[in-house]
Amino acid sequence: MCNEHFDVAIIGAGPAGLFLAKEILENSNQKVVLIDSGPSIKKRHCPLIQKGNCTKCPTCHVVEGVGGAGMYSDGKLSSYPAGSGLVELLGSEEKVIEINNYVLESFLSGMSAQNIKETKADKIQSSGMQKNAATQNLNWKGYDVYHIGTEGIIEYCIQLEEQLLTMGLHLLTNHKMVNIEKFHNIFTLTLENKRKGTFHISSDKVIMATGKDSGTFLRNVMNKLGVNYGFNEIELGIRVETKREGIIVLSETHLDAKIKQKISEDVEARTFCMCNGGFLVNCYYDTYLPNEKIATISGFSYRDKKSPNANFGVLIRRKFPDHIDPIAMQLGIIQAVNQASGHGGTIVQRYEDFVARIPTIEEKLKQNSIKSTLPDAAPTNLHWVLPQYVTEAVEEFLNHLSLLSEDLINGDTLLHAPVWELCWDRVQAEEGLRTNVPGFYVAGDAIGWARGIIQAATTGIVIARDILNDKKPCNKELTSTV
C-alpha cells in the first residue's frame, strides 16, 4: 500500500534535482516530490569545516542534503565548452549553450556584482598562456567561469529551497530511497526515515539525480529496471596543496584552469577544481559498499574567507578494455588508501618524499612549511597504495605544470589521496534524456556525461521540459528564454 501518489518523484536535491523541480512547478500544477538522504540546507553542518574536526557523521553533510555536493564546492559556475560531453547527449552546441545561459542567469540575477568574480575565455588566449602551455605538451581549455564562492552557492540554494516550498514542492529530507519497482506505468519507491520508518510512495515519473553519491546503488537500480548503461572512464588521482603564490600565474589567467596532458596512448592527466585560498574536506560515501563508507578528498573556497594555501585536483584517466568494470577494479584501491590512514580517512605525502619514494613521517609533516587545511590526513607513502600508472602520471604532469608556474611545486608541497571522479556509470539516453525505460530518467552528474553545477542543472531543465511536453495536449516544444 502506497502512502501517497505523485506525478514526479526526484531522488537527490542537488542542482539537477532543484532546477528540475523549479522548471516543472513554474510551468504546471503537477505534484512533485523531491527526496534527499541528507538534511535541509540550513541544517547542513560539517564539523570538519566549522570546527576543524571530522566526526564521521552518520550522514556526511558535505555530500548529502539540499544543495548536493556542489554546496560545499569552490562555487564556480562554468559555461560551455566546460561540460562539452553534453553536446553528444543533447544533440547540439546551441542547445547546451542556451540552457547553460538560462541556468547562469538564474544564479547570477539576484547577486551583487561585487560578489561575482568572472573570467572570460578570451582572457586565456590574450594572455598567451595557452600557447605557452602547448609548448610544454599541455592543453589549456578556455571557457567563461563565474566564481561566487561557497557562500554564494549556499545563499542561492537557501533562497531556491524556500521558493520551491512556496510553489508547492513536497520536500522529504533525511529520507533514503532503498528500493524501486515498476508495475505497468507506475513506479513504487520504498523510503526509509528514522522517524517514520519504512514506507512507500508511487509516482508516474522517477528521476535519479543522486550526483556523486550515486555509487553502485544507482547501478543496482538500473539493473533492476533494465536501464541501458555502460562503464565510464573513471578517474583516480590526488589533490595538490601548495602556497597561494604558487598558482597566481594560473589563477590570474583563469579562475579554474583546466589543463590536460596526454601521458601515453591510454593515460591522460588533468587539473580539476582549482581553489585559490581554498580548503580541503573529507567526503564520505555509503553507496558503494554494504555497511561500509569510503572516503575521498574535495576542495572548496569561500568568497571572502581565505586560507594561505591553494589546492587543486590532479586526475588520471586510463582507458581500460570494455570488459573491465573500472569501479569494481578501483574500489579496492580506495579502500586500501582509507585503511592506510589508520582511521578510514585520507592520506598525505610531501612532494619531496613522493619523488624519492619514501614515506612522509609525522615529524617531517609537523616541520613542513606548508600546513595542511585537512588536519587529520595521515602521512604515508602514496606509492604503497596507488597504482604505478597513477603515480608516474602525477609526477610527469606536475613536472610539466611547474614549467608554467615555477612556484607551483616544491619539496614541501602536499599530495593528498584519494581523489576519485566519474566513479559512476554512463547512462544511455535519448531525446529529452529519456532512458529505455519509459518514465525513468537520470540527471546531473549521475548520468555520467558531464560534471559541474551548471551542467547538472542543465540536464535537470532538459528532463523537466521533456516531462512538461509529455503532459501537453499537442507536440509543441516547451522552451524558456532568459
Short mmCIF file of N, CA and C in Angstrom, two decimals, residues 93 153 196 241 268 272-273 387 441:
data_model
loop_
_atom_site.label_atom_id
_atom_site.label_comp_id
_atom_site.label_asym_id
_atom_site.label_seq_id
_atom_site.Cartn_x
_atom_site.Cartn_y
_atom_site.Cartn_z
N GLU A 93 25.49 22.13 -29.93
CA GLU A 93 26.12 23.14 -29.09
C GLU A 93 25.12 24.22 -28.72
N ILE A 153 26.90 29.89 -3.29
CA ILE A 153 26.12 28.68 -3.57
C ILE A 153 25.11 28.45 -2.46
N LYS A 196 9.84 8.06 10.63
CA LYS A 196 8.69 7.40 10.03
C LYS A 196 8.88 5.90 9.83
N GLU A 241 48.19 20.45 -2.56
CA GLU A 241 48.04 21.62 -1.68
C GLU A 241 49.37 22.35 -1.62
N GLU A 268 45.70 9.80 -19.52
CA GLU A 268 45.61 11.25 -19.61
C GLU A 268 45.55 11.85 -18.21
N PHE A 272 41.86 19.87 -11.97
CA PHE A 272 40.43 19.84 -11.66
C PHE A 272 40.17 20.67 -10.42
N CYS A 273 39.18 21.57 -10.48
CA CYS A 273 38.69 22.29 -9.30
C CYS A 273 39.82 23.03 -8.58
N PRO A 387 48.10 2.89 -7.84
CA PRO A 387 48.70 2.15 -8.95
C PRO A 387 49.89 2.90 -9.55
N TYR A 441 14.30 8.53 -15.63
CA TYR A 441 15.37 9.41 -16.11
C TYR A 441 16.53 9.40 -15.11
#
